[in-house]
Coordinates of C-alpha atoms in Angstrom, one line a residue:
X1 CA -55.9 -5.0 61.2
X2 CA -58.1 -2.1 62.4
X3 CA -56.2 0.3 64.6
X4 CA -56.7 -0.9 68.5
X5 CA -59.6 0.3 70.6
X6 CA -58.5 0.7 74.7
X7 CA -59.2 -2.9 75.8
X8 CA -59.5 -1.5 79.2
X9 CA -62.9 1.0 78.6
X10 CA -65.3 0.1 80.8
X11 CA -62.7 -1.8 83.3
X12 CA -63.4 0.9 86.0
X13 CA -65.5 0.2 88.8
X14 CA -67.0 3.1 91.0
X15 CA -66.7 1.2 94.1
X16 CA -62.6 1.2 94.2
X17 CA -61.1 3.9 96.2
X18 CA -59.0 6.6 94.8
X19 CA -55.2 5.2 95.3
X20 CA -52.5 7.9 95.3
X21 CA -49.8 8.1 92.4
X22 CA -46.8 9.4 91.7
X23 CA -44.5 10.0 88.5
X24 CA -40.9 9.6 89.0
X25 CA -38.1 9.3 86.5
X26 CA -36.0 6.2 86.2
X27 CA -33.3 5.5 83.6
X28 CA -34.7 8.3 81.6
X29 CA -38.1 6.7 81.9
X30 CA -41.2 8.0 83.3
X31 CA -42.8 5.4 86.2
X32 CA -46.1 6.3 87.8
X33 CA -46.1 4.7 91.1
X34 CA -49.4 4.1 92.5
X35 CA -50.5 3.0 96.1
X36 CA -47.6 4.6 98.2
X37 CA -49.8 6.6 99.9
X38 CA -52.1 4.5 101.0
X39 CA -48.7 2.0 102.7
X40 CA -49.6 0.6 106.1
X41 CA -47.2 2.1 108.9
X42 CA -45.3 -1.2 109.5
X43 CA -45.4 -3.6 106.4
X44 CA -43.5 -6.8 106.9
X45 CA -42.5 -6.1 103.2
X46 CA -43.8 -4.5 100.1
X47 CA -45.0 -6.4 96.9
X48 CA -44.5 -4.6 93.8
X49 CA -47.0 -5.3 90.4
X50 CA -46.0 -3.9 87.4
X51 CA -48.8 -3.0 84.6
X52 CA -47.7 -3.5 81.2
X53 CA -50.1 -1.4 78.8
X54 CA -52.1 -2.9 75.3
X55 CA -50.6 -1.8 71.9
X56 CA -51.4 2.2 70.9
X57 CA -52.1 2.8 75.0
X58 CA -50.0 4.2 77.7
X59 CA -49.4 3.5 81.1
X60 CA -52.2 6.0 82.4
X61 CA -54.4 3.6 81.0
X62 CA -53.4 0.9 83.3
X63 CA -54.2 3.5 86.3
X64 CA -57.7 1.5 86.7
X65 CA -56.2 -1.7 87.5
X66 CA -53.5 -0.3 90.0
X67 CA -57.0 1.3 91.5
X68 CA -58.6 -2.0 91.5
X69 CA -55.7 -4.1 93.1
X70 CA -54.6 -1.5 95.4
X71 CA -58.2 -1.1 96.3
X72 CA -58.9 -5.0 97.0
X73 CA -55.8 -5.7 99.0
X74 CA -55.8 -2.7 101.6
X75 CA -59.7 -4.0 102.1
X76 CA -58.5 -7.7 103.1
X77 CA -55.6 -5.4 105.3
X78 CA -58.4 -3.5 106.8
X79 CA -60.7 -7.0 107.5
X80 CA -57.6 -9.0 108.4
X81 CA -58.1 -11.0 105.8
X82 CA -54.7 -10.7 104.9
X83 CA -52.2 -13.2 105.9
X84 CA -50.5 -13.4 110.0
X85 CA -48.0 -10.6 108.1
X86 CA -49.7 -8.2 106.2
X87 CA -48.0 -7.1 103.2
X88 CA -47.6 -3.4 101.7
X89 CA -48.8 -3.3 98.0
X90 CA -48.1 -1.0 95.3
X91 CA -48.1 -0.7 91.3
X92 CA -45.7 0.5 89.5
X93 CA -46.7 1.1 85.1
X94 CA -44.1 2.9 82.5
X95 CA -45.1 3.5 78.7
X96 CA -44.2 0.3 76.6
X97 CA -41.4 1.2 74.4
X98 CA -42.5 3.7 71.1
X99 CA -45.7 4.4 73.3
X100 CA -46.8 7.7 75.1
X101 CA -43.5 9.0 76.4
X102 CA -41.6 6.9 75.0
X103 CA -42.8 7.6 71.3
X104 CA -40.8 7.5 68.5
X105 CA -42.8 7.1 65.3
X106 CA -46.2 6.0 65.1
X107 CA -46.4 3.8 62.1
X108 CA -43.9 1.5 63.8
X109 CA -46.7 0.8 66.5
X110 CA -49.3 0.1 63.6
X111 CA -49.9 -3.5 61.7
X112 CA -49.4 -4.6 58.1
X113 CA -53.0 -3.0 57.4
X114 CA -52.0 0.5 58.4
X115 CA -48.9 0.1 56.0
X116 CA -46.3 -0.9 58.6
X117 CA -44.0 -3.5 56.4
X118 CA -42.0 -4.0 59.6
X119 CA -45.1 -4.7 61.9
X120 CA -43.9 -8.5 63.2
X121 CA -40.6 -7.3 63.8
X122 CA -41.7 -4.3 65.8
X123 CA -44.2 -5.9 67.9
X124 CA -41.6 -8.7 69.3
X125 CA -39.1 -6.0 70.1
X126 CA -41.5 -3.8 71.6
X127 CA -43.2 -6.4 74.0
X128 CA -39.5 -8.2 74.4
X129 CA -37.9 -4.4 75.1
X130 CA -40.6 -3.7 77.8
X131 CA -39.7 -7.1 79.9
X132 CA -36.3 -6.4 79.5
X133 CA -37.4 -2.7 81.2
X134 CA -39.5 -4.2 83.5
X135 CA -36.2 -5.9 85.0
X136 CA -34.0 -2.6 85.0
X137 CA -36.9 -0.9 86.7
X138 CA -37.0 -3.6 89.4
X139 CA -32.9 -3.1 89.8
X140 CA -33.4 0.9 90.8
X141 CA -37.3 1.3 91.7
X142 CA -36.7 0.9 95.9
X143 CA -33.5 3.1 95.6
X144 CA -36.0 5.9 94.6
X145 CA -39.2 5.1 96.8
X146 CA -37.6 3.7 99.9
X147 CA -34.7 5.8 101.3
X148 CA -34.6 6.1 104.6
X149 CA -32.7 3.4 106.7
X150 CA -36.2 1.7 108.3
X151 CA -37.7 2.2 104.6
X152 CA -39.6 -0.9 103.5
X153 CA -38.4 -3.7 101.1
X154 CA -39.6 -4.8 98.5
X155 CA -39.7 -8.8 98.1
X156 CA -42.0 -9.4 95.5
X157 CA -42.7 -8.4 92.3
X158 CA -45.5 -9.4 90.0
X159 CA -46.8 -8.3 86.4
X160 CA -50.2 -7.7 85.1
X161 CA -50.2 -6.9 81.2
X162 CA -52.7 -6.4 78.9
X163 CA -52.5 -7.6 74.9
X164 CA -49.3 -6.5 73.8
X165 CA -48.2 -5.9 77.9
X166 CA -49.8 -10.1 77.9
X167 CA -46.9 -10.8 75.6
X168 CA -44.6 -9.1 77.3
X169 CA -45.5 -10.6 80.8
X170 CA -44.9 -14.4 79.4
X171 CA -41.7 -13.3 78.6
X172 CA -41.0 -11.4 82.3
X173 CA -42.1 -14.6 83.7
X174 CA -39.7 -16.3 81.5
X175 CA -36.6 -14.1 81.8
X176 CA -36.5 -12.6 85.7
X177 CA -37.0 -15.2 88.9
X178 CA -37.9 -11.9 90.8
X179 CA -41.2 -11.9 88.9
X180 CA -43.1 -14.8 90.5
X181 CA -46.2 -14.6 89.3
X182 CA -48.0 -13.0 86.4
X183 CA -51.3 -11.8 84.8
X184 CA -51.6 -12.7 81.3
X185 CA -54.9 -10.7 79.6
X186 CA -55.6 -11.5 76.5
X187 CA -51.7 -12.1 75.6
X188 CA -50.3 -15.3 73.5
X189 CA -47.0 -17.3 74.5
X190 CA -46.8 -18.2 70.7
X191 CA -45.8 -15.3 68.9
X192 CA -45.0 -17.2 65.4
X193 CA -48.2 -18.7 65.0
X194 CA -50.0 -15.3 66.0
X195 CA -48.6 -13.7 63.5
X196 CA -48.9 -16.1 60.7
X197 CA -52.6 -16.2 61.1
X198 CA -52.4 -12.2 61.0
X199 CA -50.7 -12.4 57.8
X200 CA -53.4 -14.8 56.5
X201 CA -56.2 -12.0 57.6
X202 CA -54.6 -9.3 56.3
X203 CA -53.9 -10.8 52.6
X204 CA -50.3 -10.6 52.7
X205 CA -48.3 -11.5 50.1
X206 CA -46.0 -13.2 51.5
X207 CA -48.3 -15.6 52.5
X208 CA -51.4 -15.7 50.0
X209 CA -48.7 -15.4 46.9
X210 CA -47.2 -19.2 47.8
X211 CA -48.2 -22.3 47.1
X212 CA -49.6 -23.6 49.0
X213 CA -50.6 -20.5 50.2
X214 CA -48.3 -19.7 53.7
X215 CA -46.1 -21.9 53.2
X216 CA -43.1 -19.7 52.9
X217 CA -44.3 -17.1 55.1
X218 CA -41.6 -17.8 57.6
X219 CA -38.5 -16.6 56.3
X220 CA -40.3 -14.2 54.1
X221 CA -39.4 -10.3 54.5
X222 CA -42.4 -10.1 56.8
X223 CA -41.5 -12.5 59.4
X224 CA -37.3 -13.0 58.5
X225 CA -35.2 -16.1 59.7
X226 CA -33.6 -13.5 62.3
X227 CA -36.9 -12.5 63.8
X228 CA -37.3 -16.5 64.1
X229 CA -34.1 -16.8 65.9
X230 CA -35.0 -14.5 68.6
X231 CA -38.3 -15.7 69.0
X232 CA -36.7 -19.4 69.4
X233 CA -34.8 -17.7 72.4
X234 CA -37.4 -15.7 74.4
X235 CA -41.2 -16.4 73.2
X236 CA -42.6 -18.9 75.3
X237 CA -44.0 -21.6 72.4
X238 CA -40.2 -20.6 70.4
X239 CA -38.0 -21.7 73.4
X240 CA -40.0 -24.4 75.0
X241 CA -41.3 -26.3 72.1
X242 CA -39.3 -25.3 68.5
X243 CA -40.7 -26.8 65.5
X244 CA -43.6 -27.9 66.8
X245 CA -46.5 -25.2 64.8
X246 CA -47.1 -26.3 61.0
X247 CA -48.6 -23.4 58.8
X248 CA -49.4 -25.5 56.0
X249 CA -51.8 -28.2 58.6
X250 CA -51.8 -30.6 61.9
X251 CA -48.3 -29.4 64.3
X252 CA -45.8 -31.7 64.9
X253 CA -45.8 -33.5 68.1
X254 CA -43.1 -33.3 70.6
X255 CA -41.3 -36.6 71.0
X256 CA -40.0 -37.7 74.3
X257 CA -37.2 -36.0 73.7
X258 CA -38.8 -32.8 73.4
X259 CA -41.0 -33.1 76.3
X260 CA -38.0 -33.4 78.4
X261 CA -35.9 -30.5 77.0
X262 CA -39.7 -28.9 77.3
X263 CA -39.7 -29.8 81.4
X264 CA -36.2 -29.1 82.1
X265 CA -36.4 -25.4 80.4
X266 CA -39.8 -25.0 82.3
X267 CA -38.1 -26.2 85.9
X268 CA -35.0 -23.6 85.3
X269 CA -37.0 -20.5 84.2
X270 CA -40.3 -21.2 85.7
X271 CA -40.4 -23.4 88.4
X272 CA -42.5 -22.1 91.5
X273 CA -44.2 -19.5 89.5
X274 CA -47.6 -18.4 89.3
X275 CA -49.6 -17.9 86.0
X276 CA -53.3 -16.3 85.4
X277 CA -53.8 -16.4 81.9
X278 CA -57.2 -14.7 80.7
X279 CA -59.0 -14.7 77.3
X280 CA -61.8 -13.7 75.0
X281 CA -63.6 -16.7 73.7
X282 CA -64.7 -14.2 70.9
X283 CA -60.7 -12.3 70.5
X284 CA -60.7 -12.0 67.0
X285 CA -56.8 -9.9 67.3
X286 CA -55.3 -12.0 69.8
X287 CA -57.7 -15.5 68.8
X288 CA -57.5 -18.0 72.3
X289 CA -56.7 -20.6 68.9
X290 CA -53.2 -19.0 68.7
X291 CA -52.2 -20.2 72.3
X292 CA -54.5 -23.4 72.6
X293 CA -52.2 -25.5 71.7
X294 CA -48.8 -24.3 73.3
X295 CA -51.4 -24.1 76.6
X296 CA -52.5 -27.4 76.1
X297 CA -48.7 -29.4 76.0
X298 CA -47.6 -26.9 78.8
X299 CA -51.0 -27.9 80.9
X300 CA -49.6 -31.7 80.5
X301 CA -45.9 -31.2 81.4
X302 CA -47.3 -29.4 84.9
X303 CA -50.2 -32.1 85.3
X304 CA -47.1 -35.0 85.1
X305 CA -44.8 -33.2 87.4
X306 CA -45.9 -31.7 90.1
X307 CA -42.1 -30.8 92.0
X308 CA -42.1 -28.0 89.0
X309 CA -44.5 -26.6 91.5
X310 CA -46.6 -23.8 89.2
X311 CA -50.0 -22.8 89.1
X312 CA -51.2 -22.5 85.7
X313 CA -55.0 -21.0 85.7
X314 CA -56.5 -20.6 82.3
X315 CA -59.8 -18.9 82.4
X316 CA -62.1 -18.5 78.9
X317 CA -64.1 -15.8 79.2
X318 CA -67.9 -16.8 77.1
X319 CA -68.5 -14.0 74.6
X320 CA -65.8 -11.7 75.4
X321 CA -63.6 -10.1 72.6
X322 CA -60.4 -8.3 72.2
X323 CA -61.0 -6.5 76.0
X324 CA -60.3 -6.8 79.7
X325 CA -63.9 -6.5 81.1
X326 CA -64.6 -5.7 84.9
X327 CA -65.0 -9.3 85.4
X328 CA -61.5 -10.0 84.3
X329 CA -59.9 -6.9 86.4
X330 CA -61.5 -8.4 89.1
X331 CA -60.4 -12.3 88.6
X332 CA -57.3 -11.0 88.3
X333 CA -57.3 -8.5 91.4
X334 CA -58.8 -11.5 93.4
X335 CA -56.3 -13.9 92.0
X336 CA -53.1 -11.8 92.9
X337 CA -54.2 -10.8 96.5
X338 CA -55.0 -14.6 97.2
X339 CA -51.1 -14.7 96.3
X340 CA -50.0 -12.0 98.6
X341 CA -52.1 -13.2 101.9
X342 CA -50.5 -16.5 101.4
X343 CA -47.3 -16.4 100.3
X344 CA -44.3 -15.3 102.4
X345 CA -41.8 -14.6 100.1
X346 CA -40.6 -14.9 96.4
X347 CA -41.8 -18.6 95.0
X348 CA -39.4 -18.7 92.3
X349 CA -36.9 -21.6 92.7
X350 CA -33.8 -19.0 91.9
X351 CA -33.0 -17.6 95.6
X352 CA -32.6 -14.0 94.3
X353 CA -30.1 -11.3 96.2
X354 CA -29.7 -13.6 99.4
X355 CA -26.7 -14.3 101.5
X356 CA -26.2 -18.1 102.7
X357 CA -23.7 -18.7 105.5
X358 CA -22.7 -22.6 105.6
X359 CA -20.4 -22.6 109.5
X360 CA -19.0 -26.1 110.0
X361 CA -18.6 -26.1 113.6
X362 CA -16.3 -28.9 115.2
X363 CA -17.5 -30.2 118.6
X364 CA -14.1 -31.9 119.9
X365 CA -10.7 -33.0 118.3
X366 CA -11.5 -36.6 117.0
X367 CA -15.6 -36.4 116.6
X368 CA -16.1 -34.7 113.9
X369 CA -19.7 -33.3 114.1
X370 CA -21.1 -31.4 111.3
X371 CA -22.7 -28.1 112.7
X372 CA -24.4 -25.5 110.2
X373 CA -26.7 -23.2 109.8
X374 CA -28.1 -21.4 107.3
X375 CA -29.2 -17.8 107.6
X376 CA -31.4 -16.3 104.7
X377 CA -30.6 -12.5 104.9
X378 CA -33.0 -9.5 104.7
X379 CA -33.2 -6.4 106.4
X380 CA -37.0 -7.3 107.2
X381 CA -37.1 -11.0 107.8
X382 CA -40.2 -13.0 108.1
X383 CA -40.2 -14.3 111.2
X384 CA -41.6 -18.0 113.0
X385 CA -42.6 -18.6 116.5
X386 CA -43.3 -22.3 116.0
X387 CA -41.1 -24.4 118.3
X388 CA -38.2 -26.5 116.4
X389 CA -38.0 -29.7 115.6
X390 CA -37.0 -31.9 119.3
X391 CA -34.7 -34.3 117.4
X392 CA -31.7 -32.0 115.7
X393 CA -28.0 -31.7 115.7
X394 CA -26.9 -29.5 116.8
X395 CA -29.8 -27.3 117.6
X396 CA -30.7 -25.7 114.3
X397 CA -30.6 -29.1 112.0
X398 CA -34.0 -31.1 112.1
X399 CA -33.8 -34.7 112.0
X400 CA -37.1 -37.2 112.0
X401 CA -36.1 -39.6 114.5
X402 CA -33.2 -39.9 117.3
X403 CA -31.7 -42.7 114.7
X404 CA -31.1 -40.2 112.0
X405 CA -29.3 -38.2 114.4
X406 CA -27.3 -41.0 115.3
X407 CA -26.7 -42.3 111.8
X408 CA -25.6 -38.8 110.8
X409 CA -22.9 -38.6 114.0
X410 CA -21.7 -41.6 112.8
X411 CA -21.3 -40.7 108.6
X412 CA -19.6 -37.9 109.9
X413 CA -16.8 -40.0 112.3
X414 CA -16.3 -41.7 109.5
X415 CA -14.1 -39.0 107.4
X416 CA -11.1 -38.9 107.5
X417 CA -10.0 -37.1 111.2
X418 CA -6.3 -38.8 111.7
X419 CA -4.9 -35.2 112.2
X420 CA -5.8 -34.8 115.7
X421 CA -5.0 -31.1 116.0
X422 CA -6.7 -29.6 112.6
X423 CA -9.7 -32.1 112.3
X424 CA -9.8 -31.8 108.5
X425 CA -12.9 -30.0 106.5
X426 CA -14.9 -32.2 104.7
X427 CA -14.6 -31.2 101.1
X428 CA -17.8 -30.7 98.8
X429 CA -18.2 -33.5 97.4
X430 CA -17.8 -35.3 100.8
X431 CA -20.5 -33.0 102.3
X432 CA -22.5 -33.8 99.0
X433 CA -22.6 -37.1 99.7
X434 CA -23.2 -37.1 103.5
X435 CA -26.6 -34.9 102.9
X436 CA -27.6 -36.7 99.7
X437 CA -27.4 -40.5 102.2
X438 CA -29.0 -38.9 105.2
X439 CA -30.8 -36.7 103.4
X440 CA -32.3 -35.0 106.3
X441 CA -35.3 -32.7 106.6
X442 CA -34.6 -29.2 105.9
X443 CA -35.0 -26.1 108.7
X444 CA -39.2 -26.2 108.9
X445 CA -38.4 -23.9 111.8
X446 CA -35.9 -21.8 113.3
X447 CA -36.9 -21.0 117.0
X448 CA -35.9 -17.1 118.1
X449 CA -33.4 -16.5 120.6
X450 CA -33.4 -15.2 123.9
X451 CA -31.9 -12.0 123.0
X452 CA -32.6 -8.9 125.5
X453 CA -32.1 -6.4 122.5
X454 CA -33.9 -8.2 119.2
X455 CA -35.7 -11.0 120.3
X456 CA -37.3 -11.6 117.2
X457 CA -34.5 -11.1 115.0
X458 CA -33.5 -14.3 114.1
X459 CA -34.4 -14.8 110.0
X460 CA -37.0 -17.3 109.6
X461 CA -37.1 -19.8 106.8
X462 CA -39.9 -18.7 103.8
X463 CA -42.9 -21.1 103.3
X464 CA -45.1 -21.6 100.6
X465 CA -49.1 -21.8 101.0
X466 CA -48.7 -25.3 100.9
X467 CA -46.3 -25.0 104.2
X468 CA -43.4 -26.7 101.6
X469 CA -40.0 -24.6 102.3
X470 CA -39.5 -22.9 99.2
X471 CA -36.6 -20.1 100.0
X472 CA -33.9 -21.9 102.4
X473 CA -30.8 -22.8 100.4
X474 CA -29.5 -26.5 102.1
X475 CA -26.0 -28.2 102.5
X476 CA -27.3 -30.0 99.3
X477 CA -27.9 -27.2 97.2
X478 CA -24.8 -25.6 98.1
X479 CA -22.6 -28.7 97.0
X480 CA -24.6 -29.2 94.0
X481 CA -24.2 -25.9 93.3
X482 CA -20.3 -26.2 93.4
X483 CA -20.5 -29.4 90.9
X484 CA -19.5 -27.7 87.8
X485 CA -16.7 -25.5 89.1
X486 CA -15.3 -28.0 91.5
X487 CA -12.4 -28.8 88.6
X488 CA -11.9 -25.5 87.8
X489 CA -9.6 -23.1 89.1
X490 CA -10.4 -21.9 92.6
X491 CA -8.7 -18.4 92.4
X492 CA -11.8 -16.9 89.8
X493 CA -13.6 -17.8 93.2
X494 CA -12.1 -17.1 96.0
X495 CA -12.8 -14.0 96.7
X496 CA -13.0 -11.4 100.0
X497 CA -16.6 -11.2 101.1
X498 CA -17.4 -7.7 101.5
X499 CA -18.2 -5.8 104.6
X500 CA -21.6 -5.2 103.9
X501 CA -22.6 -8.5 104.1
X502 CA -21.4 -8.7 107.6
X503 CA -22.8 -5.9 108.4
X504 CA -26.2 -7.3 106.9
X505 CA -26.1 -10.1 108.9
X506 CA -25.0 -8.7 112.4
X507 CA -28.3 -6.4 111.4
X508 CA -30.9 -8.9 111.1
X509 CA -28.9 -11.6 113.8
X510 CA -27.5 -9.9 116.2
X511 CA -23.9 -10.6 117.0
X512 CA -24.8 -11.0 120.8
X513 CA -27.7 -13.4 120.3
X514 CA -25.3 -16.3 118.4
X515 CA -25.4 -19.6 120.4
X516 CA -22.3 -20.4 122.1
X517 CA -21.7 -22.9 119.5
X518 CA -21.6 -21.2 116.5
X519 CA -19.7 -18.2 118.6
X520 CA -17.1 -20.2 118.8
X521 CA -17.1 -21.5 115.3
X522 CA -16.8 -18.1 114.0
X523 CA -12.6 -18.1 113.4
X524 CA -13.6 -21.3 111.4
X525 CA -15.7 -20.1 109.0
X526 CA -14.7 -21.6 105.4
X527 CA -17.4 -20.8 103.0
X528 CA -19.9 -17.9 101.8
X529 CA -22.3 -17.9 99.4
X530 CA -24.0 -15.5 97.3
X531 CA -26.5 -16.0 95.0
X532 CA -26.0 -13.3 92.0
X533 CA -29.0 -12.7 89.4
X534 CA -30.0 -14.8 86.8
X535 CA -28.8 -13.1 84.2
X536 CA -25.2 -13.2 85.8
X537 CA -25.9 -17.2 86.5
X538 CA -25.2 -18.4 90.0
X539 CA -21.8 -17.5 91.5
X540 CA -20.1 -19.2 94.4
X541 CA -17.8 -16.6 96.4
X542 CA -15.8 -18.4 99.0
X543 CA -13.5 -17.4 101.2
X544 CA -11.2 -19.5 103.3
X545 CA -10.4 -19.0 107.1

């Protein structure tokens, strides 16, 4: 292939404003922070998107499209046209690795044409190494911009990348839930047939020297079975539908069986996310062909199920080749400030670095009434003055009609409470199976307190554009949650909860403002939850009274 022209010349547009930016090192990695500057005084929180640079570019190349986003959302702050809560926005871009700083050896960043036998192998880890980056960035980035106590925090991240920084934000979308929504320019999610059709262009042996011609491509030295194995675990097309691409003619396609493996991977690593996906109709490096068919089986599996809940927008830009045009910096700037005046928090389904406090309160001896409330914890919570639900029990469980609240008094008389002097706790899979029958509405709205001190403190449940609760962890989830350790042995579990996360929540819920009720529950409290990061899994830490 030719060497790599900047698919961003020409991007920049005179009208955006200059947008301040700062290099700071990381991890022994140089990040240029744009937009801190320019922060309102008070943000509700700060949204974070991360520019992934093209192949043979560095991350000052991606300094336009901080300028254009920046630029677009502090306009729609300005007009308030930017949501009740306006968010603060910056960018963050770092050099992919073997680029700009981060430069090793040249070749190793050139394709089979320029002599570069290892080029298929050193793309994937290139692109795969930047996501996995982009995530230990995200772990340290607020501990170096945001020090002081009433500092800012940052609640969303997104990622905008560009050819090789396309690849590499499929697989961020694939391998963080903090990352909930993405910009894919001129990027493919199906690295194996990509490549394949490389090696047909450029004449490689390994695939003209066959008969018939490609058809022992993969497993070849250019494209080994270990390079195969990796994709199968992080390139989109190689996780979610294996075996599927054919080199020799049609693909094979995906039985039942597949689909559903295809919908249950989607739901666990993608669910709630937001994709943009822009292309060249005339991309002649990074042909719209290589993806078509991996976006049109992935367009299906949304269309059938919409509980995944993900917006997948895949734009075709007439005429267009291997570039990000102004018209595409500005569908995309559009696109993610449409994201940031509507949503109020993180859409991913995975509830990352949140605290959960499940109190089972017990309102006299033999009437066992279950009390709980759950408390998402930040140190900037978003905050709702809509009136509650009339119908709850007790005042922070919302209930359609006075006969589910009577219906649910009546499931929970009906454990086991002969021990008049220690009503007995309900165990999981009894609180399981009281939520699952009743099944009532989650918290749509948790009214304030009358608190002299912090009368807006209260934490507020996280909506979605659509008004859907998307970040409130129920009874439900917790039990369910529980399932697959409920046989094992407790004692890996229990575990002290720390006093941080006391202190957190005292911080954002004021000890003084807690209702009589769950005052006095306090002494009883059994259970605490913390949800860990997706690459630990999901840990349940409980502690018993």
């Amino acid at each position: 292939m030719a060497a790599t022209t900047n698919p961003l010349h020409g991007t920049q547009n005179s009208s955006d404003l200059p947008v301040s930016s700062k290099t700071i090192t990381i991890a022994g990695i140089l990040v240029d922070v744009h937009g801190l500057d320019e922060l309102p005084a008070s943000p509700s929180s700060v949204a974070c998107l991360w520019l992934l640079n093209p192949r043979l570019q560095t991350k000052e190349t991606m300094a336009p499209i901080a300028r254009r986003v920046i630029s677009t959302w502090n306009k729609r702050v300005q007009d308030g046209r930017a949501g009740m809560r306006p968010k603060g926005l910056i960018a963050a871009a770092f050099d992919q690795r073997n680029h700009g700083s981060r430069k090793v050896d040249d070749l190793h960043n050139q394709a089979w044409r320029e002599g570069n036998e290892t080029h298929a192998q050193d793309m994937f880890g290139c692109f795969h190494g930047t996501a996995t980056d982009t995530s230990q960035l995200i772990n340290h980035l607020e501990s170096y911009i945001f020090t002081a106590k009433d500092s800012p925090k940052i609640q969303q991240h997104f990622a905008l990348g560009i050819s090789l920084g396309g690849h590499a934000t499929w697989h961020c979308l694939l391998g963080d839930p903090r990352i909930t929504a993405g910009v894919v320019g001129i990027g493919c999610p199906d690295y194996t047939r990509l490549l394949t059709d490389r090696a047909r262009l450029s004449k490689r042996k390994t695939y003209k020297d066959t008969t018939p011609p490609g058809s022992a491509f993969l497993g070849s030295p250019d494209f080994p079975q270990a390079l195969q194995d990796a994709i199968a675990q992080y390139d989109p097309a190689g996780l979610l539908l294996p075996g599927m691409f054919n080199p020799l003619g049609d693909d094979t396609p995906p039985d039942q069986a597949q689909l559903t493996r295809m919908k249950a991977l989607i739901k666990e690593k993608l669910q709630g996310k937001r994709i943009l996906n822009l292309s060249g109709q005339a991309d002649k490096l990074v042909p719209y062909s290589a993806g078509e068919p991996f976006y049109k089986i992935f367009k299906q599996v949304l269309a059938e199920d919409s509980s995944l809940d993900i917006v997948f927008e895949d734009v075709l830009f007439e005429g267009v080749e291997h570039a990000f045009p102004q018209p595409m910096a500005d569908k995309a700037a559009e696109w993610l400030c449409d994201i940031l005046a509507t949503d109020d928090g993180p859409v991913s389904s995975k509830i990352y670095s949140t605290f959960m406090f499940l109190l089972l309160c017990y309102q006299r001896p033999h009437h066992l009434a279950l009390s709980f409330i759950s408390i998402l914890v930040s140190t900037r919570p978003a905050m709702t003055n809509t009136p509650a639900p009339k119908h709850r029990i007790p005042r922070y469980h919302a209930f359609s009609t006075p006969e589910e609240q009577e219906a649910f008094i009546d499931m929970a008389d009906s454990l086991d409470t002969s021990d008049s002097a220690a009503p007995p706790s309900p165990t999981l899979t009894e609180i399981s199976l009281l939520h699952q029958e009743m099944n009532p509405k989650p918290w749509r709205d948790i009214e304030p307190n009358e608190c002299p001190h912090e009368p807006n403190s209260l934490p507020g449940p996280k909506h979605d554009s659509s008004g859907r609760l998307t970040t409130m962890l129920t009874l439900y989830d917790l039990a369910m949650s529980c399932e697959e350790i409920e046989e094992a042995d407790w004692d890996e579990y229990i575990t002290p909860y720390e006093p941080d996360d006391l202190e957190m929540l005292e911080r954002s819920f004021p000890r003084e403002c807690w209702p009589p009720e769950i005052e006095a529950s306090w002494p009883n409290l059994i259970v605490l939850a913390r949800w860990k990061t997706l690459s630990q899994g999901s840990k349940i830490i409980v502690e018993h009274s």
